[in-house]
Coordinates of N, CA and C in Angstrom, one line a residue:
X191 N 0.7 -1.1 -0.2 CA 0.0 -0.3 -0.1 C 1.2 1.6 0.0
X192 N 1.9 1.6 0.7 CA 2.7 2.5 1.3 C 3.5 2.7 -0.7
X193 N 4.0 1.8 -1.2 CA 4.4 2.1 -2.8 C 3.6 2.4 -3.2
X194 N 2.2 2.1 -3.4 CA 1.0 2.3 -4.4 C 1.0 3.9 -4.6
X195 N 0.9 4.0 -2.8 CA 0.4 5.4 -2.5 C 1.8 6.8 -3.2
X196 N 3.6 6.2 -3.1 CA 4.3 6.5 -2.9 C 4.4 6.9 -5.2
X197 N 3.6 5.8 -5.7 CA 3.7 5.9 -7.2 C 2.8 6.6 -7.8
X198 N 1.7 6.8 -7.3 CA 0.7 7.6 -7.4 C 0.9 9.1 -7.0
X199 N 1.5 9.5 -6.1 CA 2.1 11.1 -5.5 C 3.1 11.1 -6.7
X200 N 3.9 10.7 -6.7 CA 5.5 10.9 -7.4 C 5.4 11.6 -8.8
X201 N 4.5 11.2 -9.6 CA 4.2 12.3 -10.9 C 3.3 13.3 -10.6
X202 N 2.4 13.6 -9.8 CA 2.1 14.8 -9.3 C 3.2 15.7 -9.3
X203 N 4.1 15.2 -7.5 CA 5.5 15.6 -7.5 C 6.6 16.6 -8.7
X204 N 6.7 15.9 -9.4 CA 7.6 15.9 -10.4 C 7.1 16.8 -11.6
X205 N 5.7 17.1 -11.9 CA 5.2 17.9 -12.4 C 4.7 19.2 -11.9
X206 N 4.4 19.3 -10.7 CA 4.6 20.6 -9.5 C 5.9 21.0 -9.9
X207 N 6.8 20.1 -9.3 CA 8.0 20.8 -8.9 C 8.8 21.5 -10.7
X208 N 8.4 21.3 -12.0 CA 9.5 21.0 -13.0 C 9.1 23.0 -13.4
X209 N 8.2 23.3 -13.1 CA 7.9 24.7 -13.3 C 6.8 24.8 -14.7
X210 N 7.2 26.1 -15.5 CA 6.4 26.2 -16.7 C 7.3 25.3 -17.5
X211 N 6.3 25.4 -18.8 CA 6.9 24.6 -19.9 C 7.7 25.2 -20.8
X212 N 8.7 24.2 -21.5 CA 9.6 25.3 -21.9 C 9.2 25.9 -23.1
X213 N 7.9 26.0 -23.9 CA 7.2 26.3 -24.8 C 7.1 27.9 -24.2
X214 N 6.2 27.8 -23.0 CA 5.8 29.2 -22.2 C 6.6 30.2 -22.0
X215 N 8.1 29.1 -21.3 CA 9.0 30.4 -21.1 C 9.6 30.6 -22.5
X216 N 9.6 29.6 -23.9 CA 10.0 30.8 -24.7 C 9.2 31.6 -25.1
X217 N 8.1 31.6 -25.3 CA 6.7 32.4 -25.7 C 7.1 33.6 -24.9
X218 N 6.9 34.0 -23.6 CA 7.1 35.3 -22.8 C 8.0 35.6 -23.0
X219 N 9.9 34.5 -23.1 CA 11.1 35.2 -23.3 C 11.0 36.1 -24.4
X220 N 10.7 35.5 -25.5 CA 10.4 36.4 -26.6 C 10.0 37.5 -27.1
X221 N 8.5 37.5 -26.3 CA 7.7 38.7 -26.3 C 8.4 40.1 -25.5
X222 N 8.5 40.0 -24.1 CA 9.1 40.4 -23.7 C 11.1 40.8 -24.1
X223 N 11.3 40.1 -25.0 CA 12.4 40.8 -25.7 C 12.1 41.6 -27.0
X224 N 10.8 41.2 -27.9 CA 10.9 41.7 -29.1 C 9.8 43.5 -28.3
X225 N 9.4 43.1 -27.4 CA 8.6 44.5 -27.3 C 9.8 45.4 -26.6
X226 N 10.6 45.6 -26.2 CA 12.0 46.0 -25.7 C 12.8 46.1 -26.7
X227 N 12.9 44.9 -28.2 CA 13.1 45.7 -29.7 C 12.5 46.8 -30.0
X228 N 11.5 46.6 -30.2 CA 10.5 47.8 -31.0 C 10.2 49.0 -30.2
X229 N 10.5 49.0 -29.2 CA 10.7 50.3 -28.2 C 12.2 50.8 -28.3
X230 N 13.2 49.7 -28.3 CA 14.3 50.3 -28.6 C 15.0 51.4 -30.5
X231 N 13.8 50.4 -31.0 CA 13.5 51.0 -32.3 C 13.2 51.9 -32.6
X232 N 12.0 52.3 -32.1 CA 10.9 53.2 -31.9 C 12.2 55.0 -31.5
X233 N 13.2 54.4 -30.3 CA 13.6 55.4 -29.7 C 15.3 55.7 -30.8
X234 N 15.5 54.8 -31.6 CA 16.9 55.1 -32.3 C 17.7 54.3 -31.4
X235 N 17.5 53.2 -30.1 CA 18.9 53.6 -29.7 C 19.2 52.3 -30.0
X236 N 20.4 53.0 -31.1 CA 21.1 51.2 -31.5 C 22.3 51.0 -30.2
X237 N 22.4 51.6 -29.3 CA 23.1 50.6 -28.5 C 22.8 49.6 -28.0
X238 N 21.6 49.6 -27.4 CA 20.5 48.8 -27.3 C 20.2 47.9 -27.4
X239 N 20.3 47.9 -29.0 CA 19.5 46.9 -29.7 C 21.3 46.1 -29.8
X240 N 22.1 46.5 -30.3 CA 23.3 45.9 -30.7 C 24.0 45.3 -28.8
X241 N 23.9 45.9 -27.9 CA 24.0 45.0 -26.7 C 23.5 43.6 -26.6
X242 N 22.2 43.4 -27.4 CA 21.0 42.2 -27.2 C 21.4 41.2 -28.6
X243 N 22.8 42.0 -29.6 CA 23.1 40.7 -29.9 C 25.0 40.2 -29.0
X244 N 24.1 38.3 -29.5 CA 25.9 37.8 -28.9 C 27.0 38.6 -29.4
X245 N 28.1 38.2 -27.9 CA 29.3 38.5 -28.7 C 30.1 38.1 -30.2
X246 N 29.7 36.7 -30.3 CA 30.4 36.1 -31.5 C 29.7 36.9 -32.6
X247 N 28.6 37.3 -32.5 CA 27.9 38.2 -33.5 C 28.2 39.7 -33.7
X248 N 29.2 40.0 -32.4 CA 29.5 41.8 -32.6 C 30.9 41.6 -33.2
X249 N 31.7 40.2 -33.2 CA 32.8 39.9 -33.4 C 33.2 40.2 -35.1
X250 N 31.9 39.4 -35.1 CA 31.5 38.5 -36.5 C 30.9 39.4 -37.5
X251 N 30.8 40.4 -37.6 CA 30.2 41.0 -38.2 C 30.7 42.6 -38.1
X252 N 31.5 43.2 -38.7 CA 32.2 44.8 -38.6 C 31.1 45.7 -38.6
X253 N 30.0 45.8 -39.8 CA 29.0 46.4 -39.7 C 27.6 46.4 -39.0
X254 N 27.4 45.9 -37.9 CA 26.4 45.8 -37.2 C 25.8 46.7 -36.3
X255 N 26.8 47.6 -36.4 CA 26.2 48.9 -35.9 C 25.5 49.9 -36.8
X256 N 26.2 49.6 -38.1 CA 25.3 50.1 -39.1 C 24.2 49.4 -39.7
X257 N 24.3 48.5 -39.7 CA 22.7 48.0 -40.3 C 21.8 47.6 -39.1
X258 N 21.9 47.8 -37.6 CA 21.4 48.2 -36.6 C 20.6 49.8 -37.0
X259 N 21.2 51.1 -37.1 CA 21.1 51.9 -37.5 C 20.9 52.2 -39.0
X260 N 20.6 51.1 -39.7 CA 19.5 51.1 -40.7 C 18.6 50.3 -40.6
X261 N 18.0 49.7 -39.8 CA 17.1 49.6 -39.3 C 16.2 50.1 -38.2
X262 N 16.9 50.7 -37.6 CA 16.3 51.6 -36.7 C 15.1 52.9 -38.0
X263 N 16.3 53.1 -38.7 CA 15.9 54.0 -39.8 C 14.5 53.4 -40.5
X264 N 14.9 52.5 -41.1 CA 13.6 51.8 -41.5 C 11.7 51.8 -40.8
X265 N 12.4 51.6 -39.5 CA 11.5 51.6 -39.0 C 10.3 52.7 -38.8
X266 N 9.2 52.8 -39.2 CA 9.0 54.4 -38.8 C 7.6 54.0 -37.7
X267 N 7.2 52.8 -37.3 CA 5.9 52.5 -36.4 C 5.6 53.2 -35.7
X268 N 5.9 53.3 -34.6 CA 5.9 54.2 -33.3 C 5.8 52.6 -32.5
X269 N 5.2 53.2 -31.2 CA 4.8 52.3 -29.9 C 4.0 50.9 -31.2
X270 N 4.2 50.0 -30.3 CA 3.9 48.6 -30.4 C 1.8 49.0 -29.9
X271 N 1.1 48.0 -30.6 CA 0.5 48.6 -30.0 C -0.8 46.9 -29.7
X272 N 0.0 46.4 -30.7 CA -0.9 44.7 -30.3 C 0.3 43.8 -31.9
X273 N 0.3 42.3 -30.7 CA 0.9 41.5 -31.8 C -0.7 41.3 -32.9
X274 N -0.3 41.0 -34.2 CA -1.6 40.5 -34.7 C -1.4 39.1 -34.8
X275 N -0.3 38.3 -35.5 CA -0.9 37.1 -34.8 C 0.6 36.7 -34.8
X276 N 0.8 35.2 -34.9 CA 2.5 34.3 -34.8 C 2.5 34.0 -36.2
X277 N 3.3 34.2 -37.2 CA 3.8 33.8 -38.1 C 4.2 32.1 -38.2
X278 N 4.7 32.2 -37.2 CA 5.2 30.8 -37.1 C 6.6 30.8 -36.0
X279 N 6.1 29.6 -35.0 CA 7.8 29.7 -34.0 C 8.1 27.9 -33.8
X280 N 9.6 27.8 -33.4 CA 10.3 26.7 -33.2 C 11.1 26.9 -32.7
X281 N 11.5 25.9 -32.0 CA 13.2 26.0 -31.3 C 14.0 24.6 -31.7
X282 N 15.3 24.8 -31.5 CA 16.0 24.0 -31.6 C 16.9 23.8 -30.6
X283 N 16.7 22.6 -29.7 CA 18.0 22.1 -28.8 C 18.8 21.0 -28.9
X284 N 19.9 21.6 -29.1 CA 20.9 19.8 -29.1 C 21.1 19.0 -28.0
X285 N 21.7 18.9 -27.2 CA 21.6 17.5 -26.2 C 23.4 16.9 -26.2
X286 N 24.0 17.2 -25.3 CA 25.3 16.2 -25.8 C 25.7 16.3 -24.5
X287 N 26.5 15.2 -23.6 CA 26.8 14.5 -22.7 C 26.5 16.1 -21.2
X288 N 25.3 16.2 -21.3 CA 24.7 17.6 -20.3 C 25.1 18.3 -20.7
X289 N 24.9 18.3 -21.9 CA 25.7 19.7 -22.3 C 24.3 20.4 -23.2
X290 N 23.5 21.8 -23.2 CA 22.6 22.1 -24.2 C 23.1 23.6 -24.8
X291 N 22.1 23.4 -25.7 CA 22.4 24.2 -26.9 C 20.8 24.7 -26.8
X292 N 20.4 25.9 -27.2 CA 18.7 26.4 -27.4 C 18.5 27.5 -28.6
X293 N 18.1 27.1 -29.4 CA 18.1 28.5 -30.5 C 16.4 28.6 -31.1
X294 N 15.8 30.1 -30.6 CA 14.4 30.2 -31.3 C 14.7 30.2 -32.0
X295 N 13.4 30.5 -32.8 CA 13.2 31.0 -34.0 C 11.9 31.3 -34.4
X296 N 11.6 32.8 -33.9 CA 10.0 33.2 -34.3 C 9.8 34.0 -35.6
X297 N 8.5 33.9 -35.8 CA 8.5 35.3 -37.0 C 6.7 35.6 -36.4
X298 N 6.1 37.1 -36.9 CA 5.2 37.6 -36.6 C 4.8 38.3 -37.1
X299 N 3.3 38.7 -36.8 CA 3.7 39.8 -37.2 C 3.0 41.1 -36.1
X300 N 3.3 42.4 -36.0 CA 3.4 43.6 -35.3 C 2.4 44.5 -35.9
X301 N 1.2 45.1 -35.1 CA 0.8 46.4 -35.9 C 0.9 47.2 -34.4
X302 N 1.7 48.9 -35.2 CA 2.3 49.4 -34.6 C 1.2 51.2 -34.9
X303 N 1.6 52.0 -34.1 CA 0.6 53.2 -34.5 C 0.5 53.5 -35.4
X304 N 2.0 54.0 -36.4 CA 2.0 54.2 -38.0 C 2.1 53.0 -39.0
X305 N 2.4 52.0 -38.5 CA 3.1 50.8 -39.5 C 2.4 49.8 -39.1
X306 N 2.3 48.2 -39.5 CA 2.6 46.8 -39.3 C 3.8 46.7 -39.6
X307 N 4.5 45.2 -39.0 CA 5.5 45.1 -39.5 C 5.5 43.7 -39.3
X308 N 6.2 42.0 -40.3 CA 6.5 41.5 -40.5 C 7.6 41.1 -39.3
X309 N 7.9 40.6 -38.4 CA 9.3 40.0 -38.2 C 10.0 39.1 -38.0
X310 N 11.1 38.8 -38.4 CA 11.3 37.0 -37.7 C 12.6 37.6 -37.0
X311 N 12.7 36.2 -36.0 CA 13.9 36.6 -34.7 C 14.7 35.4 -34.6
X312 N 15.7 35.1 -34.4 CA 17.0 33.6 -33.8 C 17.3 34.5 -33.5
X313 N 17.7 34.0 -32.0 CA 18.0 33.9 -30.6 C 18.6 32.9 -29.9
X314 N 19.3 32.5 -29.7 CA 20.3 31.4 -29.0 C 20.4 31.9 -27.7
X315 N 19.4 31.4 -26.6 CA 19.0 31.3 -25.3 C 20.6 30.7 -24.2
X316 N 20.8 29.3 -25.1 CA 21.6 28.7 -24.1 C 22.9 28.2 -25.1
X317 N 23.8 28.2 -24.7 CA 24.8 27.3 -24.9 C 26.0 27.1 -24.1
X318 N 26.0 25.6 -23.6 CA 27.0 25.5 -22.6 C 28.2 25.5 -23.7
X319 N 28.4 25.0 -24.6 CA 29.9 25.2 -25.6 C 30.6 26.5 -25.7
X320 N 29.6 27.8 -25.9 CA 30.1 28.8 -26.5 C 29.4 29.8 -25.7
X321 N 29.3 30.6 -24.5 CA 28.3 31.4 -24.2 C 29.1 32.6 -25.0
X322 N 29.8 32.8 -25.5 CA 29.7 33.9 -26.5 C 28.4 34.2 -27.7
X323 N 28.0 32.2 -28.0 CA 27.2 32.4 -28.7 C 25.3 33.1 -28.5
X324 N 25.5 33.2 -27.1 CA 23.9 33.6 -26.4 C 23.7 34.9 -26.8
X325 N 22.1 35.3 -27.2 CA 22.1 36.2 -27.4 C 21.4 36.2 -28.9
X326 N 20.8 37.7 -29.4 CA 20.5 37.7 -31.0 C 21.3 37.7 -31.5
X327 N 20.7 36.3 -32.7 CA 21.8 36.5 -34.1 C 20.8 37.6 -35.3
X328 N 19.8 37.4 -35.7 CA 19.3 37.8 -36.7 C 18.0 38.7 -36.3
X329 N 17.5 39.3 -36.6 CA 16.2 39.7 -36.9 C 16.2 40.2 -38.8
X330 N 14.8 40.3 -39.6 CA 14.7 40.0 -40.6 C 13.1 41.1 -40.3
X331 N 12.8 42.1 -41.0 CA 11.3 42.8 -40.6 C 11.3 43.3 -42.1
X332 N 10.0 43.3 -42.5 CA 9.3 44.3 -43.8 C 8.4 44.6 -42.5
X333 N 7.6 45.5 -44.1 CA 6.5 46.2 -43.6 C 5.2 44.8 -44.1
X334 N 4.3 45.1 -42.9 CA 3.1 43.7 -43.2 C 2.4 43.9 -44.5
X335 N 1.9 42.8 -44.9 CA 2.2 42.4 -46.1 C 0.6 41.4 -45.6
X336 N -0.9 41.4 -46.0 CA -1.9 40.7 -45.4 C -1.9 39.1 -46.4
X337 N -1.5 38.0 -45.6 CA -1.7 36.5 -46.1 C -0.2 36.4 -46.0
X338 N 1.4 37.0 -45.5 CA 2.2 37.1 -45.6 C 3.1 36.5 -43.9
X339 N 3.6 35.2 -43.9 CA 3.4 35.1 -42.2 C 5.1 35.3 -42.4
X340 N 5.9 36.3 -42.9 CA 7.6 35.6 -43.3 C 7.7 36.7 -43.5
X341 N 9.0 37.6 -43.2 CA 9.1 38.9 -44.0 C 9.9 39.3 -45.8
X342 N 9.0 39.8 -46.5 CA 9.2 39.6 -47.9 C 10.7 39.7 -47.9
X343 N 11.0 38.3 -48.9 CA 12.4 38.8 -49.2 C 12.8 39.8 -50.1
X344 N 11.6 40.6 -50.9 CA 12.2 41.7 -52.1 C 12.3 42.8 -50.7
X345 N 11.8 43.5 -50.1 CA 11.9 44.4 -49.0 C 12.2 44.6 -47.7
X346 N 13.1 43.0 -47.0 CA 13.1 42.9 -46.2 C 14.5 43.6 -46.0
X347 N 14.6 44.3 -44.4 CA 15.9 44.8 -44.3 C 16.1 43.2 -42.9
X348 N 17.3 42.8 -42.9 CA 18.0 42.3 -42.1 C 19.0 42.6 -41.4
X349 N 19.0 42.0 -40.4 CA 20.6 42.3 -39.3 C 21.0 41.3 -38.6
X350 N 22.6 41.1 -38.7 CA 22.9 40.4 -38.1 C 23.5 38.6 -39.0
X351 N 23.3 38.7 -40.3 CA 24.0 37.9 -41.4 C 24.9 37.7 -41.5
X352 N 26.2 37.2 -41.5 CA 27.5 37.5 -41.9 C 27.5 37.7 -43.2
X353 N 28.5 37.9 -43.7 CA 28.6 38.3 -45.4 C 29.5 36.9 -45.8
X354 N 28.9 36.6 -46.8 CA 29.4 35.1 -47.3 C 31.2 35.3 -48.0
X355 N 31.8 34.5 -47.3 CA 33.5 34.8 -47.9 C 33.6 34.8 -49.7
X356 N 34.6 34.9 -50.2 CA 34.7 34.6 -51.5 C 35.0 33.3 -52.2
X357 N 35.4 32.8 -51.0 CA 35.3 31.1 -51.6 C 33.8 30.4 -51.7
X358 N 32.8 30.4 -50.7 CA 32.0 30.4 -50.6 C 31.3 31.0 -51.3
X359 N 31.2 32.1 -52.6 CA 30.3 32.4 -53.1 C 30.8 32.2 -54.4
X360 N 31.7 31.2 -54.3 CA 32.6 31.0 -56.1 C 31.9 29.3 -56.4

């Protein structure tokens, strides 16, 4: 009888002690950071946006601050009013030898005071192998178009993408 009570109560204990599910935590993380990003773009705070990028992205992309400045100039939306809808999100987690790497990719539309946008973001949340990879990796943004769930490839602005080397282009 003692063992059966233990086995019945074990799942309840485990579920209640685990905290929120990863998806909920990732969604809250991304929502908070995107709202901050939009505020920073609206205020043209290039330095604040730059600081959200991973150290490795900062070191790999010498034009990153200029690219962020272009993003801030492109953004004419004003204050965030509401999320229109999520275009799609996902995460990629890699585990090996008790180490973890988690990258979140999200695409969504936002309605702002003056303009609506479609934004795609890639963010490395954890990296046990290389701490300097943690942070924002990529922002793609275009003006919102009905029915388009990803920034329009013809009109988007991209920040955080490394230039391909000459040997890769050949």
